[in-house]
Amino acid sequence: MPKTINVLFLAAEADPFVKVGGLGDVAGSLPKALRALSNDDVKLDVRLVLPYHPVIKAENVNPLGIYTLSRNNSEVEVEAFETLVDGLPVYLINGEAIRANGSVYSADAKLDAEKYVFFSLAALKLANHINWTPDVIHANDWHTALSLYGNLTKRWEEGAKHIANVMTVHNLPFMGPDVRDLMESYGVKLAQTDLPDWARVMPMPLGLWASDAIVAVSPTYGNEILTEEYGAGLFDFLQIRHETLSGILNGIDTISFDPATDNAIGANYDADNLERRWTNKKLLQERLGFPHDQNIPLFGIVSRMDIQKGMDIAFNALKTMKKIDFQAVILGTGDPKL
C-alpha cells in the first residue's frame, strides 16, 4: 500500500473557475499534476480550496454545510461547497466577506484584507468538516498566507497535529495590507518574530515566517529574492531561511496548450507539419487588420505589463527594429509608464 500524503492547496484564483493572472494557471494545473505523480510508494491526495467569488459560475457544485469562525465575541458563518474537476476535489468557501467583494482582487485594500483573512482562516478550519485531514497546507502568495500562520499558532496553542506549511512565492513585492486588527478580531494574536518590524503585520511575511518550506516559481527567482534588489525588504530574513527555500520552475500545461489539438487556433499543427502555422498567422493578420504577408515577422505578446515580466526589454527591442518591417500585437494590463 502506498503512503498517502494529503495536501490542501489554497489559492485566490484557479482556472477554470476564475483566472486573472499566472497564479490562476498554476493553481488550475499544479494540483492535478501532483495527483498524477502518485506511484506505488506515495499517493498524493491534493485538494484545491478557493474563495467562492461572485464571478465564479461553476456547475455541479454541492453544498457541504455551514460552520462558523469566532470574531469579536460573535460567530461568523462560513458556507462550504464542493465540486470535482478532472478528478480533482475542489472546495469553495463563501461568506459575507467574500460576497461583499465582487472582484477577485479589489483596489480597496480593506475589502481585500477582510476577504482573504476570512478565507484563510475558514479554509484552515475546513478540514474539521470534510472528514479529511491535510498533512501539508500549501499556500500561494499573500492572499492565503495567513492560513499558514494560523496553522502554526494552532499547533502552538492547542497542541494540534503537526501539519506542514508550504508557501509558494509568485510575486514577493505584493505582501498584502496591515492585518493586525483583523487577525486579533478573529482571536489570532501576532507573535514576536524575526521579521522586520514593518513586516510583522502583513500576510506574505507572516506566511513565510510560519513556513516549513518556501518555494519560488523558478530557480532564478529563488536566487533573486535573496538579493537586496529583488528581496522587497525581506532579503535578510530570506537569507537566514535560505535552507528552506527552493526554486522550482513552473511547468507548461501541454494538455490545454497543445497546438496539435487546441480548438482555439485555426489550424492544428505539430513538429511534422509546421507549415500549417501560416494559416494561423494569416487569420491573426486578418483579425487585426494587418496586411497579409507570410514572410513578415509577427510578434504576439500576452503578459502583465511589468518590468518583472521583461516588458521594458521587449518594448526596447521592438523600438530598435523600426528600420525593418514587422507586425506586433500586445495584450495586457499593468504599469502605465511602460
PDB file of C-alpha atoms in Angstrom, residues 27-329:
ATOM      1  CA  ALA A  27      -3.398  26.710  -9.256  1.00  0.00           C
ATOM      2  CA  GLY A  28      -5.528  25.217 -12.006  1.00  0.00           C
ATOM      3  CA  SER A  29      -2.814  22.857 -13.248  1.00  0.00           C
ATOM      4  CA  LEU A  30      -0.383  22.024 -10.435  1.00  0.00           C
ATOM      5  CA  PRO A  31      -2.790  20.206  -8.074  1.00  0.00           C
ATOM      6  CA  LYS A  32      -3.852  17.881 -10.907  1.00  0.00           C
ATOM      7  CA  ALA A  33      -0.223  17.340 -11.938  1.00  0.00           C
ATOM      8  CA  LEU A  34       0.752  16.499  -8.353  1.00  0.00           C
ATOM      9  CA  ARG A  35      -2.062  13.962  -8.088  1.00  0.00           C
ATOM     10  CA  ALA A  36      -0.779  12.363 -11.292  1.00  0.00           C
ATOM     11  CA  LEU A  37       2.667  11.904  -9.690  1.00  0.00           C
ATOM     12  CA  SER A  38       1.275   9.242  -7.366  1.00  0.00           C
ATOM     13  CA  ASN A  39       3.096   5.915  -7.644  1.00  0.00           C
ATOM     14  CA  ASP A  40       3.446   2.574  -5.859  1.00  0.00           C
ATOM     15  CA  ASP A  41       5.221   4.243  -2.928  1.00  0.00           C
ATOM     16  CA  VAL A  42       3.380   7.538  -2.469  1.00  0.00           C
ATOM     17  CA  LYS A  43      -0.134   8.694  -3.240  1.00  0.00           C
ATOM     18  CA  LEU A  44      -0.681  12.462  -3.299  1.00  0.00           C
ATOM     19  CA  ASP A  45      -4.250  13.371  -2.393  1.00  0.00           C
ATOM     20  CA  VAL A  46      -4.220  17.046  -3.381  1.00  0.00           C
ATOM     21  CA  ARG A  47      -7.363  19.125  -2.917  1.00  0.00           C
ATOM     22  CA  LEU A  48      -7.900  22.717  -4.021  1.00  0.00           C
ATOM     23  CA  VAL A  49      -9.620  25.424  -1.961  1.00  0.00           C
ATOM     24  CA  LEU A  50     -10.817  28.708  -3.476  1.00  0.00           C
ATOM     25  CA  PRO A  51     -12.939  31.646  -2.376  1.00  0.00           C
ATOM     26  CA  TYR A  52     -16.390  31.348  -3.951  1.00  0.00           C
ATOM     27  CA  HIS A  53     -16.018  34.674  -5.749  1.00  0.00           C
ATOM     28  CA  PRO A  54     -19.314  36.068  -7.100  1.00  0.00           C
ATOM     29  CA  VAL A  55     -17.800  35.904 -10.606  1.00  0.00           C
ATOM     30  CA  ILE A  56     -17.465  32.096 -10.376  1.00  0.00           C
ATOM     31  CA  LYS A  57     -20.232  30.361 -12.330  1.00  0.00           C
ATOM     32  CA  ALA A  58     -19.400  26.729 -11.662  1.00  0.00           C
ATOM     33  CA  GLU A  59     -21.654  23.769 -12.408  1.00  0.00           C
ATOM     34  CA  ASN A  60     -22.310  20.665 -10.313  1.00  0.00           C
ATOM     35  CA  VAL A  61     -21.428  22.433  -7.062  1.00  0.00           C
ATOM     36  CA  ASN A  62     -22.763  20.696  -3.968  1.00  0.00           C
ATOM     37  CA  PRO A  63     -23.221  22.311  -0.538  1.00  0.00           C
ATOM     38  CA  LEU A  64     -21.120  20.778   2.228  1.00  0.00           C
ATOM     39  CA  GLY A  65     -22.638  22.695   5.092  1.00  0.00           C
ATOM     40  CA  ILE A  66     -22.155  25.726   7.295  1.00  0.00           C
ATOM     41  CA  TYR A  67     -19.693  26.255  10.122  1.00  0.00           C
ATOM     42  CA  THR A  68     -18.519  29.332  11.986  1.00  0.00           C
ATOM     43  CA  LEU A  69     -15.477  31.369  12.905  1.00  0.00           C
ATOM     44  CA  SER A  70     -15.368  33.279  16.176  1.00  0.00           C
ATOM     45  CA  ARG A  71     -14.896  37.012  15.765  1.00  0.00           C
ATOM     46  CA  ASN A  72     -15.202  39.720  18.398  1.00  0.00           C
ATOM     47  CA  ASN A  73     -17.302  37.531  20.709  1.00  0.00           C
ATOM     48  CA  SER A  74     -19.708  36.589  17.910  1.00  0.00           C
ATOM     49  CA  GLU A  75     -19.901  33.880  15.247  1.00  0.00           C
ATOM     50  CA  VAL A  76     -19.277  34.475  11.534  1.00  0.00           C
ATOM     51  CA  GLU A  77     -20.853  31.960   9.156  1.00  0.00           C
ATOM     52  CA  VAL A  78     -18.770  30.037   6.620  1.00  0.00           C
ATOM     53  CA  GLU A  79     -20.528  28.278   3.743  1.00  0.00           C
ATOM     54  CA  ALA A  80     -18.595  25.393   2.189  1.00  0.00           C
ATOM     55  CA  PHE A  81     -19.222  23.786  -1.192  1.00  0.00           C
ATOM     56  CA  GLU A  82     -17.533  21.035  -3.175  1.00  0.00           C
ATOM     57  CA  THR A  83     -17.161  20.013  -6.789  1.00  0.00           C
ATOM     58  CA  LEU A  84     -14.886  17.868  -8.943  1.00  0.00           C
ATOM     59  CA  VAL A  85     -12.789  18.971 -11.937  1.00  0.00           C
ATOM     60  CA  ASP A  86     -10.941  16.315 -13.929  1.00  0.00           C
ATOM     61  CA  GLY A  87     -10.760  14.134 -10.832  1.00  0.00           C
ATOM     62  CA  LEU A  88      -9.529  16.988  -8.597  1.00  0.00           C
ATOM     63  CA  PRO A  89     -11.651  17.689  -5.497  1.00  0.00           C
ATOM     64  CA  VAL A  90     -12.303  21.429  -5.222  1.00  0.00           C
ATOM     65  CA  TYR A  91     -13.775  23.237  -2.230  1.00  0.00           C
ATOM     66  CA  LEU A  92     -15.344  26.687  -2.497  1.00  0.00           C
ATOM     67  CA  ILE A  93     -15.577  28.896   0.588  1.00  0.00           C
ATOM     68  CA  ASN A  94     -18.211  31.609   0.863  1.00  0.00           C
ATOM     69  CA  GLY A  95     -19.236  34.146   3.453  1.00  0.00           C
ATOM     70  CA  GLU A  96     -20.205  37.776   3.822  1.00  0.00           C
ATOM     71  CA  ALA A  97     -16.604  38.985   3.441  1.00  0.00           C
ATOM     72  CA  ILE A  98     -16.388  37.223   0.061  1.00  0.00           C
ATOM     73  CA  ARG A  99     -19.844  38.250  -1.182  1.00  0.00           C
ATOM     74  CA  ALA A 100     -19.137  41.881  -0.280  1.00  0.00           C
ATOM     75  CA  ASN A 101     -16.111  41.977  -2.579  1.00  0.00           C
ATOM     76  CA  GLY A 102     -17.289  41.125  -6.080  1.00  0.00           C
ATOM     77  CA  SER A 103     -13.926  41.083  -7.808  1.00  0.00           C
ATOM     78  CA  VAL A 104     -11.094  38.627  -7.244  1.00  0.00           C
ATOM     79  CA  TYR A 105      -8.764  41.488  -6.343  1.00  0.00           C
ATOM     80  CA  SER A 106     -10.081  44.867  -5.253  1.00  0.00           C
ATOM     81  CA  ALA A 107      -8.498  48.301  -5.450  1.00  0.00           C
ATOM     82  CA  ASP A 108      -9.752  48.721  -1.880  1.00  0.00           C
ATOM     83  CA  ALA A 109      -7.103  47.195   0.402  1.00  0.00           C
ATOM     84  CA  LYS A 110      -9.576  46.983   3.285  1.00  0.00           C
ATOM     85  CA  LEU A 111     -12.010  44.857   1.258  1.00  0.00           C
ATOM     86  CA  ASP A 112      -9.236  42.511   0.171  1.00  0.00           C
ATOM     87  CA  ALA A 113      -7.957  42.228   3.732  1.00  0.00           C
ATOM     88  CA  GLU A 114     -11.434  41.306   5.025  1.00  0.00           C
ATOM     89  CA  LYS A 115     -11.923  38.754   2.253  1.00  0.00           C
ATOM     90  CA  TYR A 116      -8.605  36.966   2.438  1.00  0.00           C
ATOM     91  CA  VAL A 117      -8.203  36.915   6.220  1.00  0.00           C
ATOM     92  CA  PHE A 118     -11.665  35.357   6.402  1.00  0.00           C
ATOM     93  CA  PHE A 119     -10.877  32.916   3.590  1.00  0.00           C
ATOM     94  CA  SER A 120      -7.512  31.848   5.009  1.00  0.00           C
ATOM     95  CA  LEU A 121      -8.905  31.109   8.455  1.00  0.00           C
ATOM     96  CA  ALA A 122     -12.068  29.487   7.081  1.00  0.00           C
ATOM     97  CA  ALA A 123     -10.035  27.215   4.788  1.00  0.00           C
ATOM     98  CA  LEU A 124      -7.875  26.213   7.739  1.00  0.00           C
ATOM     99  CA  LYS A 125     -10.975  25.091   9.637  1.00  0.00           C
ATOM    100  CA  LEU A 126     -12.500  23.311   6.621  1.00  0.00           C
ATOM    101  CA  ALA A 127     -10.752  20.012   7.372  1.00  0.00           C
ATOM    102  CA  ASN A 128     -12.846  19.629  10.525  1.00  0.00           C
ATOM    103  CA  HIS A 129     -15.958  19.347   8.354  1.00  0.00           C
ATOM    104  CA  ILE A 130     -14.933  17.075   5.461  1.00  0.00           C
ATOM    105  CA  ASN A 131     -13.622  14.009   7.295  1.00  0.00           C
ATOM    106  CA  TRP A 132     -10.206  14.578   5.787  1.00  0.00           C
ATOM    107  CA  THR A 133      -7.081  15.978   7.444  1.00  0.00           C
ATOM    108  CA  PRO A 134      -4.208  17.524   5.493  1.00  0.00           C
ATOM    109  CA  ASP A 135      -0.615  16.555   6.094  1.00  0.00           C
ATOM    110  CA  VAL A 136       0.501  19.662   4.190  1.00  0.00           C
ATOM    111  CA  ILE A 137      -1.060  23.089   3.711  1.00  0.00           C
ATOM    112  CA  HIS A 138       0.227  24.741   0.546  1.00  0.00           C
ATOM    113  CA  ALA A 139      -0.461  28.482   0.332  1.00  0.00           C
ATOM    114  CA  ASN A 140       0.157  30.781  -2.622  1.00  0.00           C
ATOM    115  CA  ASP A 141       1.073  34.463  -2.251  1.00  0.00           C
ATOM    116  CA  TRP A 142      -0.262  36.804   0.413  1.00  0.00           C
ATOM    117  CA  HIS A 143      -3.959  36.040  -0.100  1.00  0.00           C
ATOM    118  CA  THR A 144      -3.668  32.599   1.528  1.00  0.00           C
ATOM    119  CA  ALA A 145      -0.510  33.068   3.604  1.00  0.00           C
ATOM    120  CA  LEU A 146      -2.361  33.608   6.873  1.00  0.00           C
ATOM    121  CA  SER A 147      -3.621  30.022   6.780  1.00  0.00           C
ATOM    122  CA  LEU A 148      -0.013  29.010   7.457  1.00  0.00           C
ATOM    123  CA  TYR A 149       0.352  31.466  10.310  1.00  0.00           C
ATOM    124  CA  GLY A 150      -2.974  30.305  11.748  1.00  0.00           C
ATOM    125  CA  ASN A 151      -1.883  26.681  11.427  1.00  0.00           C
ATOM    126  CA  LEU A 152       1.359  27.370  13.289  1.00  0.00           C
ATOM    127  CA  THR A 153      -0.331  29.233  16.146  1.00  0.00           C
ATOM    128  CA  LYS A 154      -2.931  26.459  16.399  1.00  0.00           C
ATOM    129  CA  ARG A 155      -0.083  23.965  16.699  1.00  0.00           C
ATOM    130  CA  TRP A 156       1.453  26.035  19.490  1.00  0.00           C
ATOM    131  CA  GLU A 157      -1.679  26.878  21.449  1.00  0.00           C
ATOM    132  CA  GLU A 158      -3.720  23.689  21.083  1.00  0.00           C
ATOM    133  CA  GLY A 159      -1.028  21.067  20.601  1.00  0.00           C
ATOM    134  CA  ALA A 160      -2.661  20.231  17.274  1.00  0.00           C
ATOM    135  CA  LYS A 161      -1.283  17.656  14.855  1.00  0.00           C
ATOM    136  CA  HIS A 162       1.853  18.810  13.040  1.00  0.00           C
ATOM    137  CA  ILE A 163       0.597  19.856   9.619  1.00  0.00           C
ATOM    138  CA  ALA A 164       3.478  21.032   7.442  1.00  0.00           C
ATOM    139  CA  ASN A 165       3.360  24.538   5.972  1.00  0.00           C
ATOM    140  CA  VAL A 166       4.493  25.239   2.406  1.00  0.00           C
ATOM    141  CA  MET A 167       4.471  28.743   0.927  1.00  0.00           C
ATOM    142  CA  THR A 168       4.890  29.436  -2.780  1.00  0.00           C
ATOM    143  CA  VAL A 169       6.039  32.947  -3.667  1.00  0.00           C
ATOM    144  CA  HIS A 170       4.776  34.063  -7.049  1.00  0.00           C
ATOM    145  CA  ASN A 171       5.230  37.808  -6.525  1.00  0.00           C
ATOM    146  CA  LEU A 172       7.109  38.848  -3.391  1.00  0.00           C
ATOM    147  CA  PRO A 173       6.564  42.643  -3.512  1.00  0.00           C
ATOM    148  CA  PHE A 174       2.801  42.154  -3.127  1.00  0.00           C
ATOM    149  CA  MET A 175       2.702  41.397   0.602  1.00  0.00           C
ATOM    150  CA  GLY A 176      -0.849  42.383   1.458  1.00  0.00           C
ATOM    151  CA  PRO A 177      -2.178  45.069   3.820  1.00  0.00           C
ATOM    152  CA  ASP A 178      -1.805  45.523   7.565  1.00  0.00           C
ATOM    153  CA  VAL A 179      -3.985  42.775   9.079  1.00  0.00           C
ATOM    154  CA  ARG A 180      -3.082  43.185  12.745  1.00  0.00           C
ATOM    155  CA  ASP A 181      -6.535  44.308  13.925  1.00  0.00           C
ATOM    156  CA  LEU A 182      -8.342  41.827  11.682  1.00  0.00           C
ATOM    157  CA  MET A 183      -6.336  38.872  12.916  1.00  0.00           C
ATOM    158  CA  GLU A 184      -6.846  39.829  16.537  1.00  0.00           C
ATOM    159  CA  SER A 185     -10.596  40.209  15.901  1.00  0.00           C
ATOM    160  CA  TYR A 186     -10.551  36.504  14.952  1.00  0.00           C
ATOM    161  CA  GLY A 187      -8.593  35.658  18.087  1.00  0.00           C
ATOM    162  CA  VAL A 188      -5.248  35.138  16.346  1.00  0.00           C
ATOM    163  CA  LYS A 189      -2.521  37.109  18.083  1.00  0.00           C
ATOM    164  CA  LEU A 190       0.558  38.232  16.200  1.00  0.00           C
ATOM    165  CA  ALA A 191       3.669  36.683  17.717  1.00  0.00           C
ATOM    166  CA  GLN A 192       7.112  38.182  18.096  1.00  0.00           C
ATOM    167  CA  THR A 193       9.025  37.151  15.002  1.00  0.00           C
ATOM    168  CA  ASP A 194      12.446  37.746  13.481  1.00  0.00           C
ATOM    169  CA  LEU A 195      10.804  39.638  10.632  1.00  0.00           C
ATOM    170  CA  PRO A 196      11.474  43.364  10.172  1.00  0.00           C
ATOM    171  CA  ASP A 197       9.109  45.446  12.319  1.00  0.00           C
ATOM    172  CA  TRP A 198       7.120  46.730   9.333  1.00  0.00           C
ATOM    173  CA  ALA A 199       6.570  43.179   8.018  1.00  0.00           C
ATOM    174  CA  ARG A 200       5.134  41.677  11.205  1.00  0.00           C
ATOM    175  CA  VAL A 201       1.599  42.793  10.366  1.00  0.00           C
ATOM    176  CA  MET A 202       1.497  41.733   6.688  1.00  0.00           C
ATOM    177  CA  PRO A 203       0.234  38.378   5.341  1.00  0.00           C
ATOM    178  CA  MET A 204       3.069  37.421   2.990  1.00  0.00           C
ATOM    179  CA  PRO A 205       5.883  37.865   5.552  1.00  0.00           C
ATOM    180  CA  LEU A 206       3.851  36.113   8.257  1.00  0.00           C
ATOM    181  CA  GLY A 207       3.230  33.191   5.910  1.00  0.00           C
ATOM    182  CA  LEU A 208       6.907  32.980   5.032  1.00  0.00           C
ATOM    183  CA  TRP A 209       7.862  33.082   8.699  1.00  0.00           C
ATOM    184  CA  ALA A 210       5.412  30.268   9.512  1.00  0.00           C
ATOM    185  CA  SER A 211       6.537  28.048   6.620  1.00  0.00           C
ATOM    186  CA  ASP A 212       8.446  24.804   6.912  1.00  0.00           C
ATOM    187  CA  ALA A 213       9.341  25.128   3.230  1.00  0.00           C
ATOM    188  CA  ILE A 214       9.345  28.119   0.884  1.00  0.00           C
ATOM    189  CA  VAL A 215       9.045  27.698  -2.878  1.00  0.00           C
ATOM    190  CA  ALA A 216       9.856  30.290  -5.536  1.00  0.00           C
ATOM    191  CA  VAL A 217       8.406  29.840  -9.014  1.00  0.00           C
ATOM    192  CA  SER A 218      11.804  29.296 -10.638  1.00  0.00           C
ATOM    193  CA  PRO A 219      15.405  28.708  -9.553  1.00  0.00           C
ATOM    194  CA  THR A 220      16.287  32.172 -10.864  1.00  0.00           C
ATOM    195  CA  TYR A 221      13.520  33.859  -8.876  1.00  0.00           C
ATOM    196  CA  GLY A 222      14.577  31.901  -5.811  1.00  0.00           C
ATOM    197  CA  ASN A 223      18.052  33.395  -6.124  1.00  0.00           C
ATOM    198  CA  GLU A 224      16.741  36.877  -6.934  1.00  0.00           C
ATOM    199  CA  ILE A 225      14.624  37.238  -3.790  1.00  0.00           C
ATOM    200  CA  LEU A 226      17.735  36.596  -1.705  1.00  0.00           C
ATOM    201  CA  THR A 227      19.206  39.855  -3.034  1.00  0.00           C
ATOM    202  CA  GLU A 228      18.621  43.406  -1.866  1.00  0.00           C
ATOM    203  CA  GLU A 229      17.403  44.431  -5.328  1.00  0.00           C
ATOM    204  CA  TYR A 230      14.594  41.876  -5.554  1.00  0.00           C
ATOM    205  CA  GLY A 231      14.094  40.865  -1.927  1.00  0.00           C
ATOM    206  CA  ALA A 232      11.462  43.565  -1.283  1.00  0.00           C
ATOM    207  CA  GLY A 233      12.938  44.353   2.127  1.00  0.00           C
ATOM    208  CA  LEU A 234      12.896  40.706   3.221  1.00  0.00           C
ATOM    209  CA  PHE A 235      16.193  39.570   1.736  1.00  0.00           C
ATOM    210  CA  ASP A 236      17.931  39.453   5.141  1.00  0.00           C
ATOM    211  CA  PHE A 237      15.153  37.280   6.573  1.00  0.00           C
ATOM    212  CA  LEU A 238      15.093  35.052   3.478  1.00  0.00           C
ATOM    213  CA  GLN A 239      18.859  34.637   3.583  1.00  0.00           C
ATOM    214  CA  ILE A 240      18.519  33.328   7.139  1.00  0.00           C
ATOM    215  CA  ARG A 241      15.849  30.911   5.863  1.00  0.00           C
ATOM    216  CA  HIS A 242      17.664  30.037   2.627  1.00  0.00           C
ATOM    217  CA  GLU A 243      17.974  26.354   3.528  1.00  0.00           C
ATOM    218  CA  THR A 244      14.174  26.063   3.438  1.00  0.00           C
ATOM    219  CA  LEU A 245      13.912  27.927   0.107  1.00  0.00           C
ATOM    220  CA  SER A 246      13.699  26.056  -3.197  1.00  0.00           C
ATOM    221  CA  GLY A 247      13.281  27.456  -6.679  1.00  0.00           C
ATOM    222  CA  ILE A 248      11.102  25.103  -8.721  1.00  0.00           C
ATOM    223  CA  LEU A 249      10.454  26.024 -12.328  1.00  0.00           C
ATOM    224  CA  ASN A 250       6.805  26.379 -13.298  1.00  0.00           C
ATOM    225  CA  GLY A 251       5.985  23.870 -15.993  1.00  0.00           C
ATOM    226  CA  ILE A 252       3.753  24.323 -19.015  1.00  0.00           C
ATOM    227  CA  ASP A 253       0.337  22.771 -19.470  1.00  0.00           C
ATOM    228  CA  THR A 254       0.856  20.562 -22.512  1.00  0.00           C
ATOM    229  CA  ILE A 255      -2.744  19.348 -22.432  1.00  0.00           C
ATOM    230  CA  SER A 256      -4.580  22.691 -22.544  1.00  0.00           C
ATOM    231  CA  PHE A 257      -1.963  24.348 -24.748  1.00  0.00           C
ATOM    232  CA  ASP A 258      -1.095  21.745 -27.370  1.00  0.00           C
ATOM    233  CA  PRO A 259      -1.155  23.164 -30.923  1.00  0.00           C
ATOM    234  CA  ALA A 260      -1.842  19.685 -32.253  1.00  0.00           C
ATOM    235  CA  THR A 261      -5.231  19.545 -30.510  1.00  0.00           C
ATOM    236  CA  ASP A 262      -6.097  23.120 -29.446  1.00  0.00           C
ATOM    237  CA  ASN A 263      -9.546  24.155 -30.712  1.00  0.00           C
ATOM    238  CA  ALA A 264      -8.761  27.846 -30.146  1.00  0.00           C
ATOM    239  CA  ILE A 265      -6.492  28.094 -33.200  1.00  0.00           C
ATOM    240  CA  GLY A 266      -7.469  27.964 -36.841  1.00  0.00           C
ATOM    241  CA  ALA A 267      -5.184  25.139 -37.911  1.00  0.00           C
ATOM    242  CA  ASN A 268      -3.656  22.446 -35.742  1.00  0.00           C
ATOM    243  CA  TYR A 269      -0.009  21.540 -36.259  1.00  0.00           C
ATOM    244  CA  ASP A 270       2.904  19.678 -34.748  1.00  0.00           C
ATOM    245  CA  ALA A 271       6.611  19.235 -35.459  1.00  0.00           C
ATOM    246  CA  ASP A 272       5.847  17.270 -38.631  1.00  0.00           C
ATOM    247  CA  ASN A 273       3.709  19.945 -40.319  1.00  0.00           C
ATOM    248  CA  LEU A 274       4.912  23.360 -39.184  1.00  0.00           C
ATOM    249  CA  GLU A 275       3.794  24.884 -42.490  1.00  0.00           C
ATOM    250  CA  ARG A 276       0.226  24.910 -41.137  1.00  0.00           C
ATOM    251  CA  ARG A 277       1.234  27.756 -38.824  1.00  0.00           C
ATOM    252  CA  TRP A 278       0.894  30.141 -41.784  1.00  0.00           C
ATOM    253  CA  THR A 279      -2.879  29.623 -41.654  1.00  0.00           C
ATOM    254  CA  ASN A 280      -2.919  30.830 -38.045  1.00  0.00           C
ATOM    255  CA  LYS A 281      -0.683  33.772 -38.902  1.00  0.00           C
ATOM    256  CA  LYS A 282      -2.971  34.752 -41.764  1.00  0.00           C
ATOM    257  CA  LEU A 283      -6.084  34.520 -39.581  1.00  0.00           C
ATOM    258  CA  LEU A 284      -4.480  36.726 -36.923  1.00  0.00           C
ATOM    259  CA  GLN A 285      -3.406  39.267 -39.537  1.00  0.00           C
ATOM    260  CA  GLU A 286      -6.973  39.378 -40.873  1.00  0.00           C
ATOM    261  CA  ARG A 287      -8.479  39.818 -37.431  1.00  0.00           C
ATOM    262  CA  LEU A 288      -6.114  42.690 -36.598  1.00  0.00           C
ATOM    263  CA  GLY A 289      -6.333  44.362 -39.998  1.00  0.00           C
ATOM    264  CA  PHE A 290      -2.661  43.730 -40.769  1.00  0.00           C
ATOM    265  CA  PRO A 291      -1.511  43.217 -44.367  1.00  0.00           C
ATOM    266  CA  HIS A 292      -1.227  39.560 -45.340  1.00  0.00           C
ATOM    267  CA  ASP A 293       2.431  38.673 -45.572  1.00  0.00           C
ATOM    268  CA  GLN A 294       3.766  35.201 -44.957  1.00  0.00           C
ATOM    269  CA  ASN A 295       7.343  36.384 -44.552  1.00  0.00           C
ATOM    270  CA  ILE A 296       7.000  39.435 -42.299  1.00  0.00           C
ATOM    271  CA  PRO A 297       7.849  38.797 -38.619  1.00  0.00           C
ATOM    272  CA  LEU A 298       4.692  38.815 -36.464  1.00  0.00           C
ATOM    273  CA  PHE A 299       5.162  39.155 -32.693  1.00  0.00           C
ATOM    274  CA  GLY A 300       2.364  38.349 -30.268  1.00  0.00           C
ATOM    275  CA  ILE A 301       2.680  39.020 -26.530  1.00  0.00           C
ATOM    276  CA  VAL A 302       0.130  38.337 -23.779  1.00  0.00           C
ATOM    277  CA  SER A 303       1.530  39.446 -20.431  1.00  0.00           C
ATOM    278  CA  ARG A 304       1.211  41.644 -17.406  1.00  0.00           C
ATOM    279  CA  MET A 305       2.797  44.962 -18.297  1.00  0.00           C
ATOM    280  CA  ASP A 306       5.586  44.956 -15.745  1.00  0.00           C
ATOM    281  CA  ILE A 307       9.372  45.120 -15.768  1.00  0.00           C
ATOM    282  CA  GLN A 308       9.300  41.889 -13.756  1.00  0.00           C
ATOM    283  CA  LYS A 309       7.986  40.245 -16.918  1.00  0.00           C
ATOM    284  CA  GLY A 310      10.711  41.838 -19.041  1.00  0.00           C
ATOM    285  CA  MET A 311       8.268  44.085 -20.868  1.00  0.00           C
ATOM    286  CA  ASP A 312      10.662  47.040 -20.776  1.00  0.00           C
ATOM    287  CA  ILE A 313      13.199  44.872 -22.591  1.00  0.00           C
ATOM    288  CA  ALA A 314      10.580  43.714 -25.105  1.00  0.00           C
ATOM    289  CA  PHE A 315       9.469  47.271 -25.896  1.00  0.00           C
ATOM    290  CA  ASN A 316      13.047  48.485 -26.291  1.00  0.00           C
ATOM    291  CA  ALA A 317      13.758  45.555 -28.607  1.00  0.00           C
ATOM    292  CA  LEU A 318      10.791  46.475 -30.791  1.00  0.00           C
ATOM    293  CA  LYS A 319      11.959  50.101 -30.918  1.00  0.00           C
ATOM    294  CA  THR A 320      15.361  49.036 -32.220  1.00  0.00           C
ATOM    295  CA  MET A 321      13.642  47.153 -35.044  1.00  0.00           C
ATOM    296  CA  LYS A 322      11.990  50.240 -36.541  1.00  0.00           C
ATOM    297  CA  LYS A 323      14.233  50.024 -39.604  1.00  0.00           C
ATOM    298  CA  ILE A 324      12.744  46.683 -40.641  1.00  0.00           C
ATOM    299  CA  ASP A 325       9.167  45.716 -41.365  1.00  0.00           C
ATOM    300  CA  PHE A 326       7.388  43.747 -38.668  1.00  0.00           C
ATOM    301  CA  GLN A 327       3.964  43.367 -37.094  1.00  0.00           C
ATOM    302  CA  ALA A 328       3.230  43.199 -33.369  1.00  0.00           C
ATOM    303  CA  VAL A 329       0.193  42.734 -31.160  1.00  0.00           C
TER     304      VAL A 329
END
